[in-house]
Amino acid sequence: MIDAFLIALQTILTGTHLLYLSGGVLLGLAIGIFPGLGGIAGLSLLLPFLFGMEPVSALAMLIGLVAVIPTSDTFTSVLMGIPGSSGSQATVLDGFPMAKKGQAARALSAAFSASLFGGLFGALVLTLFVLIARPVILAFGSAELFMLTLLGLSMVGVLAGNSLVKGLSACGIGLLFGSIGGAPATGEYRMSFDNNYLMDGIPLVVVGLGIFAIPEIIDLLRQNRPIAEASKLGSGWVEGVTDLVRNKWLAIRCAVIGCIVGALPGLGGSVVDWIAYGHAVQTSKDKSEFGKGDVRGVIAPESSNNAKEGGGLIPTLLFGIPGSGSMAVFLGGMVLIGLEPGPAMVSTDLDITYTIVWSLAMANVIGAGACLILSKWVAKLTTIPYALMAPFMIMVICFAAFQATRDLGDLMALLGIGLLGILMKRFGWPRPAFLIGFVLAGGMETYLYQAVQFDGWGFLLKPGVIIIGIMTAVSIYFATRHASNSDTNNESDDTNGADDFDNADGSATKNFESNEKDKLVQASAKTQYSIRPQVVFATAVCLTFAYGLYDSLQQSFLGGVFTAGLSALMLILSGTVLYKLVTHKPDDPVNFDNEIVAGYKGDQSVASLMHYIYWLVGLILGCFVLGYLISISLFFIAFLVLKARTSFIKTASLTMSAVLFLSVLSHVMVLDLPRGLLQDLVQLPWPIG
């Protein structure tokens, strides 16, 4: 162990490691600054560039990016009022009001200080856990790992969404999509439709970008407005650090919450900030300023958000089970560079584990310092209309997706998964559950196959398996009770939430009483409008599982047993969702799903959802015909002129900048740009050839 300790210390102090770590931090800063990307999309963008890299260097970049995104996404939450990622939603409640009061510098300083503290705390917890849990981890075999994966998936389903059956069904969709291609046990092709692209399965890069980045970008575009009106930060940089010291016990408690939540698969960044924020409100004597610009509302979620990365690495590194969506992509990145998560990380690869832990701590220090230095320049980006940023983000996303397999099918898959992500977000199906299910599908089936091969079905009687099985059953039981209680109390919770932040003068209660009848009428109309598309989507999910069951019956026993059992179970759960939607009465309170689609029917200032999907369809079809570089050039010109309404000179300069960036990037990194029919028929010069 001492040898591993010294090797890790020597590794992190080398110039090469520090260089790649800093590169990952800078990339994470860039990703976090752009709203709509976040950690999952950022990691997915990085994965294609890791091919051929030395493992420790590639790992340094991954850790640098993972560590700093929960810090850098604070910029958009505080300055723009837009969550930079799912883990920075709660920061908006008090960070943005502080910015509007002229206290943006204080809010950012408190957030960065809390993020640094949380990141270091998470690294410390991870170090201690590795030392304590090593003997237990080494005792895990294939059977125990399979059951642990099942426990993780059960927690994903019951904790990632507001509806139990939706959470489990979303997880099942991910598992089924992750099973596309060759079966681990027999190599039989499943659900491939004799398509060469699908025979190898859908790449993780494409899934990560499609399920998260595309929906966020389209949602921000639909708002059709500038992000912010001013870029002044004001004073208060020192005061923000003082705020952290003054509320140090709150930061410590929230960091502990972050570590615990991060270590539980399925919670992760999507809820940890809300849990910490709720804890801060509940434990504070004076609650009057929460939601109006209380610095405690910034410190609590930010300290927990960064600490959760250390906690999330515990199941990811030691058991191969990602604790969040970003950890799911990180797990895929580790496999990509030749590192196998699991018990080996505390035995033969213990030095790599310590390298990861200390790299995480260093990345937090570098990231927090860089954020403080760059704050003034980043603030100026908030005045740029999102319509000007979106084309650049779409360009990079499509380029990164294509690098997954260098096949135009990558772009088609990106569009399909992106559309799925949009619909899941609109209808309240948890996307992190889908992504974690997708990542765990291969490992879960492999563990099951190995357990059956080694011990037969008698592996279910092993003591470790029984213990984990009981934990899984208890988890599902309590989650079921919680879900039923949430459905019963959902309406009162909504009104209580308004009371917490607005009842200082009694106006919230008065407004609710006077407008109660109008709200019921509006809710009924909204439900009538929105239930139909939800029914169609739920029906499509049921048909997908039905086809998965049919396809599994065409395979051998070992090739189809996993997908058959999965599809049969999920057909029941998704059928329950469909039944509830079909039998939902328009006059009933909307308790089943708190993300009922509003439809934006009466808002003429917001473009329709399909409008931007057509733009993406046009871009991808253009890639098939004209090639990527020509298509993205035409996309830039059309989008900037028609949507951003820029001048001819500005349009030309932005388009040329994008083309130059892509050309230089592909040339320096020896990466291919998608070719179309035009390049196959006509010999064209570089770079359009």
XYZ file of C-alpha atoms in Angstrom:
689
model
C 0.000 0.000 0.000
C 2.857 2.361 0.788
C 4.350 1.653 -2.640
C 1.035 2.558 -4.289
C 0.909 5.720 -2.199
C 4.382 6.816 -3.327
C 3.766 5.930 -6.994
C 0.564 8.010 -7.006
C 2.328 10.946 -5.349
C 5.123 10.811 -7.905
C 2.621 10.645 -10.774
C 0.534 13.678 -9.819
C 3.627 15.854 -9.373
C 4.978 15.225 -12.878
C 4.738 18.065 -15.378
C 2.868 15.913 -17.900
C 0.153 14.967 -15.426
C -0.285 18.553 -14.267
C -0.466 19.715 -17.882
C -3.225 17.272 -18.824
C -5.033 17.909 -15.545
C -4.999 21.650 -16.231
C -6.188 20.973 -19.780
C -9.160 19.029 -18.423
C -9.884 21.849 -15.981
C -9.856 24.462 -18.764
C -12.128 22.303 -20.903
C -14.441 21.868 -17.928
C -14.520 25.630 -17.442
C -15.474 26.129 -21.089
C -18.192 23.468 -20.877
C -19.584 24.823 -17.609
C -19.737 28.380 -18.904
C -21.987 27.388 -21.804
C -25.499 26.746 -20.483
C -27.103 23.614 -21.847
C -24.067 21.351 -21.838
C -23.123 20.392 -18.280
C -20.963 17.556 -17.002
C -22.524 14.689 -18.929
C -22.322 16.432 -22.281
C -18.840 17.741 -21.473
C -17.491 14.296 -20.691
C -19.178 12.930 -23.802
C -17.438 15.612 -25.877
C -14.073 14.621 -24.416
C -14.355 10.857 -24.922
C -13.630 10.795 -28.691
C -10.308 12.582 -28.150
C -9.024 10.027 -25.632
C -8.366 7.320 -28.220
C -4.683 6.410 -28.275
C -3.761 8.562 -25.256
C -1.604 7.206 -22.448
C -4.064 6.029 -19.718
C -2.793 8.180 -16.840
C -2.764 11.323 -19.020
C -6.255 10.610 -20.313
C -7.387 9.984 -16.760
C -5.972 13.347 -15.682
C -8.076 15.126 -18.304
C -11.202 13.213 -17.263
C -10.690 14.028 -13.574
C -9.957 17.679 -14.346
C -13.196 17.996 -16.287
C -15.289 16.056 -13.739
C -14.011 18.126 -10.825
C -14.453 21.615 -12.236
C -17.824 21.514 -14.018
C -19.811 21.661 -10.735
C -17.789 24.827 -10.050
C -17.895 26.501 -13.458
C -21.616 25.912 -14.040
C -22.169 28.376 -11.195
C -21.517 31.203 -13.674
C -24.726 30.565 -15.584
C -26.772 29.943 -12.428
C -25.735 33.214 -10.779
C -25.246 35.522 -13.761
C -27.867 34.194 -16.172
C -30.497 32.599 -13.954
C -30.112 29.435 -16.028
C -28.877 26.189 -14.407
C -25.585 25.294 -16.070
C -26.306 21.651 -15.304
C -28.777 19.577 -13.302
C -26.630 19.959 -10.179
C -26.779 23.772 -10.124
C -30.535 24.254 -10.188
C -30.913 25.194 -6.523
C -28.121 27.776 -6.773
C -30.356 29.836 -9.070
C -32.910 30.452 -6.297
C -30.617 32.774 -4.324
C -27.600 33.301 -6.596
C -29.517 35.053 -9.376
C -31.426 37.387 -7.003
C -28.080 38.326 -5.424
C -26.735 39.175 -8.890
C -29.771 41.358 -9.597
C -29.102 43.170 -6.318
C -25.572 43.973 -7.482
C -23.999 41.243 -5.313
C -22.889 38.932 -8.122
C -19.253 39.043 -6.969
C -20.247 38.042 -3.444
C -22.433 35.209 -4.721
C -19.719 33.887 -7.061
C -17.035 34.151 -4.390
C -19.153 32.271 -1.856
C -20.042 29.647 -4.466
C -16.444 29.080 -5.596
C -15.181 28.918 -2.010
C -17.918 26.442 -1.056
C -17.177 24.399 -4.198
C -13.488 24.237 -3.315
C -14.272 23.146 0.240
C -16.774 20.536 -0.950
C -14.370 19.131 -3.532
C -11.531 18.751 -1.028
C -13.909 17.209 1.517
C -15.120 14.683 -1.065
C -11.539 13.727 -1.958
C -10.754 13.177 1.728
C -13.820 10.968 2.196
C -12.885 8.940 -0.877
C -9.355 8.404 0.473
C -10.609 7.150 3.846
C -13.260 4.936 2.289
C -10.718 3.195 0.061
C -8.623 2.326 3.125
C -11.562 1.117 5.232
C -13.541 -0.772 2.589
C -10.663 -2.532 0.833
C -11.112 -5.954 2.531
C -14.864 -5.933 1.883
C -14.458 -4.954 -1.754
C -11.958 -7.739 -2.440
C -14.512 -10.296 -1.229
C -16.989 -9.397 -3.990
C -17.412 -11.866 -6.860
C -19.534 -11.863 -10.012
C -22.710 -12.825 -8.126
C -22.330 -10.045 -5.561
C -21.427 -7.516 -8.245
C -24.547 -8.470 -10.211
C -26.737 -7.968 -7.157
C -25.001 -4.705 -6.340
C -25.700 -3.545 -9.881
C -29.334 -4.525 -9.385
C -29.403 -2.537 -6.130
C -27.968 0.470 -7.935
C -30.529 0.197 -10.712
C -33.400 -0.106 -8.231
C -32.229 3.085 -6.517
C -31.905 4.809 -9.889
C -35.462 4.014 -10.770
C -37.062 4.934 -7.465
C -35.033 8.056 -6.708
C -34.366 9.708 -10.058
C -37.932 10.794 -10.779
C -41.184 11.873 -9.120
C -43.030 8.739 -10.261
C -41.812 5.279 -9.232
C -42.977 3.499 -12.369
C -41.593 6.223 -14.641
C -38.202 6.045 -12.953
C -38.000 2.282 -13.297
C -39.307 2.382 -16.867
C -36.752 5.019 -17.871
C -34.053 2.834 -16.375
C -35.434 -0.101 -18.373
C -35.311 1.862 -21.622
C -31.631 2.548 -20.981
C -30.950 -1.120 -20.229
C -32.720 -2.197 -23.417
C -30.859 0.351 -25.568
C -27.608 -0.744 -23.948
C -28.364 -4.332 -24.999
C -28.534 -3.488 -28.706
C -25.849 -5.337 -30.650
C -23.920 -8.488 -29.810
C -24.864 -10.502 -26.723
C -21.914 -10.849 -24.296
C -22.442 -14.585 -23.830
C -23.073 -15.745 -27.410
C -22.319 -12.834 -29.756
C -25.819 -12.983 -31.290
C -27.051 -9.689 -32.695
C -30.077 -8.285 -30.892
C -32.451 -5.542 -32.042
C -30.030 -4.554 -34.814
C -32.534 -4.758 -37.732
C -29.626 -6.142 -39.827
C -28.090 -2.667 -39.693
C -24.289 -2.712 -39.601
C -24.163 0.372 -37.392
C -26.457 -1.090 -34.712
C -24.614 -4.414 -34.657
C -21.856 -2.800 -32.582
C -24.348 -1.042 -30.292
C -24.980 2.681 -29.916
C -21.834 4.527 -28.735
C -21.901 6.059 -25.264
C -20.718 9.407 -26.657
C -23.766 9.654 -28.886
C -26.142 8.671 -26.098
C -24.650 11.143 -23.605
C -24.824 14.056 -26.033
C -28.233 13.162 -27.405
C -30.016 12.523 -24.131
C -28.749 15.649 -22.322
C -27.143 18.301 -24.546
C -29.679 18.400 -27.391
C -32.768 18.848 -25.143
C -31.108 21.591 -23.093
C -29.995 23.541 -26.157
C -33.435 23.395 -27.739
C -35.129 24.455 -24.502
C -32.874 27.510 -24.242
C -33.440 28.370 -27.890
C -37.198 28.195 -27.434
C -36.995 31.008 -24.876
C -35.823 33.293 -27.696
C -34.282 35.989 -25.515
C -30.916 37.385 -24.404
C -29.447 35.606 -21.407
C -28.792 38.699 -19.275
C -29.038 42.444 -19.545
C -25.843 43.535 -17.751
C -22.416 42.120 -17.003
C -21.341 44.091 -13.914
C -20.271 41.929 -10.984
C -20.039 44.570 -8.274
C -17.902 44.155 -5.158
C -17.828 41.538 -2.425
C -15.152 39.010 -3.386
C -13.702 38.946 0.147
C -17.163 39.030 1.712
C -18.086 35.819 -0.116
C -15.157 33.960 1.464
C -16.129 35.405 4.856
C -19.664 34.113 4.333
C -18.300 30.589 3.941
C -16.273 30.870 7.158
C -19.280 32.272 8.986
C -21.443 29.353 7.778
C -18.738 26.687 8.016
C -20.916 24.176 9.892
C -23.615 24.443 7.235
C -20.950 23.821 4.569
C -19.623 20.773 6.448
C -23.097 19.280 6.884
C -23.958 19.850 3.239
C -20.617 18.355 2.130
C -21.427 15.230 4.142
C -24.839 15.130 2.472
C -23.146 15.468 -0.907
C -20.783 12.546 -0.230
C -23.596 10.282 0.955
C -25.941 11.167 -1.884
C -23.149 10.922 -4.453
C -22.265 7.415 -3.271
C -25.862 6.230 -3.728
C -26.456 5.252 -7.368
C -29.361 7.135 -8.880
C -29.306 10.262 -6.753
C -26.252 12.181 -7.915
C -26.318 15.722 -9.215
C -29.993 15.795 -10.108
C -31.177 16.017 -6.476
C -28.168 16.613 -4.223
C -28.394 20.391 -4.499
C -32.104 20.355 -3.624
C -31.516 18.111 -0.606
C -28.767 20.432 0.648
C -30.857 23.536 -0.054
C -33.823 22.055 1.801
C -31.535 21.218 4.724
C -30.283 24.817 4.813
C -33.839 26.195 4.888
C -35.049 23.731 7.522
C -32.122 24.313 9.890
C -32.121 28.122 9.647
C -33.914 30.225 12.237
C -34.465 33.135 9.850
C -35.963 31.821 6.591
C -37.325 35.119 5.297
C -34.524 35.827 2.802
C -34.334 32.399 1.183
C -35.337 32.681 -2.445
C -34.653 36.423 -2.403
C -30.858 36.464 -2.228
C -29.636 34.656 0.897
C -25.973 33.647 0.617
C -26.696 30.468 2.587
C -28.828 29.376 -0.359
C -25.659 29.497 -2.481
C -23.216 27.920 -0.023
C -25.376 24.886 0.765
C -25.958 23.503 -2.758
C -22.474 24.381 -4.015
C -20.612 22.638 -1.175
C -22.752 19.505 -1.562
C -22.584 19.588 -5.354
C -18.790 19.353 -5.464
C -18.517 16.902 -2.557
C -20.823 14.535 -4.392
C -18.128 13.966 -7.058
C -15.895 12.353 -4.431
C -18.826 10.314 -3.162
C -19.859 9.404 -6.707
C -16.411 7.993 -7.440
C -16.810 5.449 -4.619
C -19.287 3.096 -6.365
C -17.888 4.027 -9.792
C -14.276 3.065 -9.062
C -14.755 0.285 -6.552
C -17.844 -1.484 -7.878
C -18.141 -0.285 -11.472
C -21.550 1.267 -10.679
C -21.913 4.971 -11.582
C -23.473 7.119 -8.893
C -24.754 9.770 -11.325
C -25.074 10.548 -15.024
C -21.643 12.172 -15.203
C -20.099 9.216 -13.365
C -21.747 6.934 -15.928
C -19.879 8.680 -18.737
C -16.709 8.762 -16.609
C -17.033 4.988 -16.201
C -17.247 4.635 -19.975
C -14.150 6.820 -20.325
C -12.188 4.594 -17.939
C -13.102 1.511 -19.945
C -12.198 3.354 -23.136
C -8.613 4.003 -21.986
C -8.124 0.461 -20.716
C -8.929 0.764 -16.989
C -11.363 -1.716 -15.487
C -13.372 -0.364 -12.521
C -14.039 -2.840 -9.746
C -12.110 -4.716 -7.048
C -8.860 -4.356 -9.009
C -8.888 -0.634 -8.152
C -8.002 -1.507 -4.544
C -5.534 -4.285 -5.357
C -3.379 -4.250 -8.490
C -4.443 -0.719 -9.519
C -4.395 0.878 -6.066
C -1.835 3.459 -7.218
C -4.231 4.576 -9.973
C -7.015 4.948 -7.391
C -4.869 7.255 -5.266
C -3.853 9.156 -8.401
C -7.536 9.775 -9.130
C -8.252 10.886 -5.561
C -5.440 13.427 -5.377
C -6.019 14.601 -8.926
C -9.591 15.347 -7.877
C -8.345 17.513 -5.007
C -5.807 19.355 -7.189
C -8.367 19.934 -9.929
C -10.717 21.595 -7.432
C -7.966 23.977 -6.331
C -6.985 24.822 -9.915
C -10.618 25.173 -10.982
C -11.675 27.460 -8.145
C -8.687 29.738 -8.746
C -9.325 29.850 -12.492
C -13.009 30.692 -11.950
C -12.104 33.649 -9.734
C -9.628 34.951 -12.327
C -11.995 34.533 -15.289
C -15.155 35.893 -13.651
C -15.001 39.387 -15.150
C -14.569 38.091 -18.691
C -17.200 35.377 -18.332
C -19.728 37.933 -17.107
C -19.502 39.678 -20.474
C -20.713 36.502 -22.227
C -24.066 36.792 -20.473
C -25.145 39.640 -22.726
C -24.765 37.481 -25.879
C -28.129 36.209 -27.202
C -28.330 32.448 -26.932
C -29.199 32.232 -30.618
C -25.599 33.261 -31.364
C -24.068 30.612 -29.093
C -26.311 27.726 -30.091
C -24.847 27.134 -33.607
C -21.343 26.765 -32.154
C -22.587 24.313 -29.542
C -24.488 22.255 -32.120
C -21.412 22.242 -34.376
C -19.144 20.861 -31.638
C -21.724 18.304 -30.490
C -22.231 16.886 -33.989
C -18.477 16.817 -34.575
C -17.842 14.952 -31.310
C -20.659 12.490 -31.974
C -19.201 11.633 -35.390
C -15.830 10.797 -33.822
C -17.444 7.897 -31.919
C -17.257 5.490 -34.890
C -16.520 7.838 -37.831
C -19.836 6.798 -39.406
C -22.664 9.062 -40.508
C -24.889 6.725 -38.547
C -23.510 8.510 -35.467
C -25.339 11.665 -36.522
C -28.574 9.790 -37.185
C -28.306 8.125 -33.780
C -27.594 11.522 -32.210
C -30.800 12.897 -33.727
C -32.853 9.889 -32.623
C -31.493 9.849 -29.055
C -31.820 13.644 -28.924
C -35.500 13.418 -29.829
C -35.943 10.737 -27.167
C -34.220 12.994 -24.630
C -36.478 15.916 -25.525
C -39.616 13.825 -25.066
C -38.364 12.287 -21.812
C -37.634 15.727 -20.403
C -40.981 17.100 -21.529
C -42.986 14.221 -20.083
C -41.086 13.726 -16.817
C -39.189 10.500 -17.580
C -35.835 10.834 -15.714
C -32.952 10.992 -18.176
C -30.164 10.221 -15.649
C -31.928 6.910 -14.965
C -31.909 6.160 -18.691
C -28.197 6.932 -19.039
C -27.133 4.886 -16.017
C -29.232 1.973 -17.241
C -27.562 2.241 -20.647
C -24.058 2.194 -19.154
C -24.767 -0.683 -16.768
C -26.523 -2.918 -19.297
C -23.390 -4.673 -20.570
C -21.792 -5.125 -17.157
C -24.999 -6.304 -15.545
C -25.594 -8.963 -18.190
C -21.953 -10.079 -18.058
C -22.033 -10.434 -14.258
C -25.255 -12.454 -14.527
C -23.773 -14.704 -17.217
C -20.585 -15.290 -15.213
C -22.480 -15.954 -11.994
C -24.675 -18.550 -13.711
C -21.640 -20.155 -15.380
C -19.658 -20.398 -12.119
C -22.374 -21.286 -9.591
C -25.533 -21.963 -11.586
C -28.734 -20.390 -10.313
C -27.541 -21.412 -6.872
C -25.623 -18.122 -6.773
C -28.868 -16.610 -5.481
C -28.331 -18.463 -2.186
C -24.887 -17.005 -1.457
C -24.847 -14.923 1.778
C -23.641 -11.725 0.102
C -26.281 -12.047 -2.601
C -29.048 -12.550 -0.024
C -27.924 -9.525 2.008
C -27.812 -7.243 -1.034
C -31.136 -8.675 -2.222
C -32.763 -7.746 1.094
C -31.291 -4.242 0.808
C -32.766 -3.954 -2.688
C -36.205 -5.073 -1.513
C -36.142 -2.653 1.439
C -35.053 0.177 -0.870
C -37.933 -0.471 -3.263
C -40.412 -0.830 -0.378
C -39.570 2.499 1.213
C -39.394 4.201 -2.179
C -42.875 2.883 -3.000
C -44.235 4.287 0.246
C -42.514 7.605 -0.412
C -43.923 7.756 -3.938
C -47.481 7.128 -2.713
C -47.102 9.775 -0.008
C -45.733 12.229 -2.580
C -48.728 11.655 -4.823
C -51.100 12.252 -1.894
C -49.372 15.416 -0.715
C -48.204 16.820 -4.033
C -50.777 19.596 -4.255
C -50.238 20.783 -0.689
C -46.447 20.632 -1.159
C -46.688 23.013 -4.096
C -48.576 25.595 -2.091
C -46.294 25.149 0.921
C -43.295 25.803 -1.299
C -44.761 29.175 -2.189
C -45.425 29.913 1.468
C -41.786 29.229 2.430
C -40.430 31.973 0.192
C -43.251 34.448 -0.266
C -45.303 34.466 2.944
C -43.241 37.152 4.682
C -46.042 39.666 3.975
C -48.873 37.139 3.635
C -49.380 37.898 -0.047
C -48.776 34.357 -1.293
C -51.669 32.911 0.733
C -53.990 35.736 -0.254
C -53.190 35.340 -3.942
C -53.701 31.585 -3.768
C -57.137 31.919 -2.160
C -58.348 34.577 -4.565
C -57.156 32.744 -7.696
C -57.808 29.128 -6.664
C -60.780 28.709 -8.968
C -58.928 30.151 -11.964
C -55.966 27.856 -11.342
C -58.205 24.781 -11.323
C -59.723 25.787 -14.640
C -56.278 26.410 -16.144
C -54.945 23.112 -14.787
C -57.856 21.223 -16.321
C -57.313 22.864 -19.721
C -53.576 22.223 -19.541
C -54.179 18.564 -18.668
C -56.564 18.070 -21.584
C -54.006 19.581 -23.929
C -50.987 17.690 -22.630
C -52.211 14.183 -21.798
C -52.603 13.142 -25.457
C -48.917 13.465 -26.429
C -47.931 11.740 -23.186
C -50.209 8.826 -24.052
C -48.593 8.561 -27.491
C -45.108 8.570 -25.964
C -46.013 5.990 -23.292
C -47.547 3.801 -26.014
C -44.316 4.001 -28.017
C -42.350 2.944 -24.912
C -44.640 -0.065 -24.422
C -44.233 -1.073 -28.066
C -40.452 -0.793 -27.713
C -40.429 -3.240 -24.811
C -42.846 -5.502 -26.688
C -40.422 -5.632 -29.616
C -37.529 -6.273 -27.208
C -39.447 -9.286 -25.842
C -40.205 -10.536 -29.359
C -36.570 -10.153 -30.434
C -35.288 -11.981 -27.343
C -37.444 -14.991 -28.189
C -35.588 -15.307 -31.493
C -32.265 -15.779 -29.675
C -30.739 -18.710 -27.823
C -31.329 -18.995 -24.067
C -28.088 -17.269 -23.024
C -28.405 -14.688 -25.800
C -31.961 -13.674 -24.960
C -32.610 -14.428 -21.290
C -31.477 -10.988 -20.096
C -33.473 -8.931 -22.613
C -36.480 -11.260 -22.289
C -36.723 -10.859 -18.528
C -36.051 -7.135 -18.768
C -38.626 -6.513 -21.509
C -41.325 -8.575 -19.788
C -40.903 -6.719 -16.488
C -40.667 -3.302 -18.104
C -43.679 -4.006 -20.316
C -45.720 -4.309 -17.122
C -44.282 -1.125 -15.602
C -44.590 0.998 -18.743
C -48.087 -0.403 -19.239
C -48.904 0.935 -15.776
C -47.748 4.391 -16.846
C -49.912 4.175 -19.965
C -52.916 2.982 -17.966
C -52.648 5.887 -15.517
C -52.441 8.370 -18.372
C -55.351 6.876 -20.311
C -57.602 6.692 -17.246
C -56.627 10.146 -15.969
C -59.697 12.380 -15.673
C -59.252 15.965 -16.983
C -60.904 17.429 -13.883
C -58.581 15.622 -11.455
C -55.606 17.456 -9.904
C -52.400 16.777 -11.781
C -50.671 14.589 -9.202
C -49.233 11.790 -11.328
C -46.585 13.846 -13.072
C -45.239 17.248 -12.092
C -43.820 17.823 -15.573
C -47.084 17.815 -17.524
C -46.416 19.410 -20.893
C -47.681 22.972 -21.036
C -47.529 23.093 -24.828
C -46.811 26.832 -24.897
C -50.092 27.094 -26.793
C -50.802 30.653 -25.857
C -47.211 31.995 -25.916
C -46.508 33.406 -29.354
C -42.964 34.486 -28.397
C -41.716 30.914 -28.006
C -41.062 28.774 -31.071
C -42.604 25.325 -31.236
C -40.631 22.297 -30.175
C -40.579 20.696 -33.616
C -39.265 23.855 -35.216
C -35.715 23.355 -33.919
C -35.844 19.616 -34.502
C -36.400 20.412 -38.191
C -33.242 22.528 -38.116
C -31.265 19.559 -36.784
C -32.832 17.223 -39.332
C -31.831 19.617 -42.115
C -28.244 19.798 -40.834
C -27.852 16.018 -40.623
C -29.446 15.404 -44.027
C -27.092 18.017 -45.434
C -24.159 16.059 -43.981
C -25.253 12.995 -45.938
C -25.450 14.946 -49.184
C -22.848 17.747 -48.939
C -20.534 16.646 -46.140
C -20.207 18.129 -42.667
C -18.133 21.229 -43.334
C -20.300 22.525 -46.177
C -23.493 21.665 -44.283
C -22.398 23.361 -41.072
C -21.439 26.451 -43.067
C -24.878 26.635 -44.653
C -26.462 25.904 -41.244
C -24.557 28.779 -39.660
C -25.551 31.207 -42.396
C -29.220 30.230 -42.376
C -29.530 30.093 -38.587
C -27.750 33.374 -37.930
C -29.721 35.235 -40.593
C -33.167 33.768 -39.881
C -33.062 33.155 -36.122
C -30.368 35.467 -34.694
C -31.049 38.122 -37.377
C -27.392 39.119 -37.663
C -25.948 41.359 -40.353
C -24.212 39.991 -43.444
C -20.750 40.921 -42.151
C -21.369 39.388 -38.722
C -22.832 36.244 -40.250
C -19.866 35.842 -42.586
C -17.282 36.400 -39.840
C -18.923 33.964 -37.411
C -19.305 31.314 -40.112
C -15.698 31.673 -41.227
C -14.528 31.443 -37.608
C -16.468 28.215 -37.144
C -15.124 26.691 -40.367
C -11.563 27.683 -39.479
C -11.910 26.212 -35.986
C -13.190 22.893 -37.331
C -10.562 22.697 -40.062
C -7.644 23.398 -37.728
C -8.981 21.042 -35.061
C -9.457 18.155 -37.486
C -6.035 18.730 -39.073
C -4.067 19.026 -35.819
C -5.766 16.057 -34.137
C -5.908 13.991 -37.370
C -9.677 13.622 -37.053
C -12.075 13.018 -39.907
C -14.983 15.240 -40.854
C -18.144 13.485 -42.101
C -18.136 12.989 -45.891
C -21.274 13.189 -48.010
C -22.325 12.011 -51.455
C -20.749 15.120 -52.959
C -17.272 14.156 -51.713
C -17.719 10.634 -53.084
C -18.693 11.888 -56.536
C -16.424 14.923 -56.925
C -12.772 15.432 -55.984
C -12.795 18.533 -53.787
C -9.855 20.389 -52.176
C -9.122 20.362 -48.444
C -10.914 21.054 -46.148
C -14.288 20.565 -47.894
C -12.999 17.357 -49.501
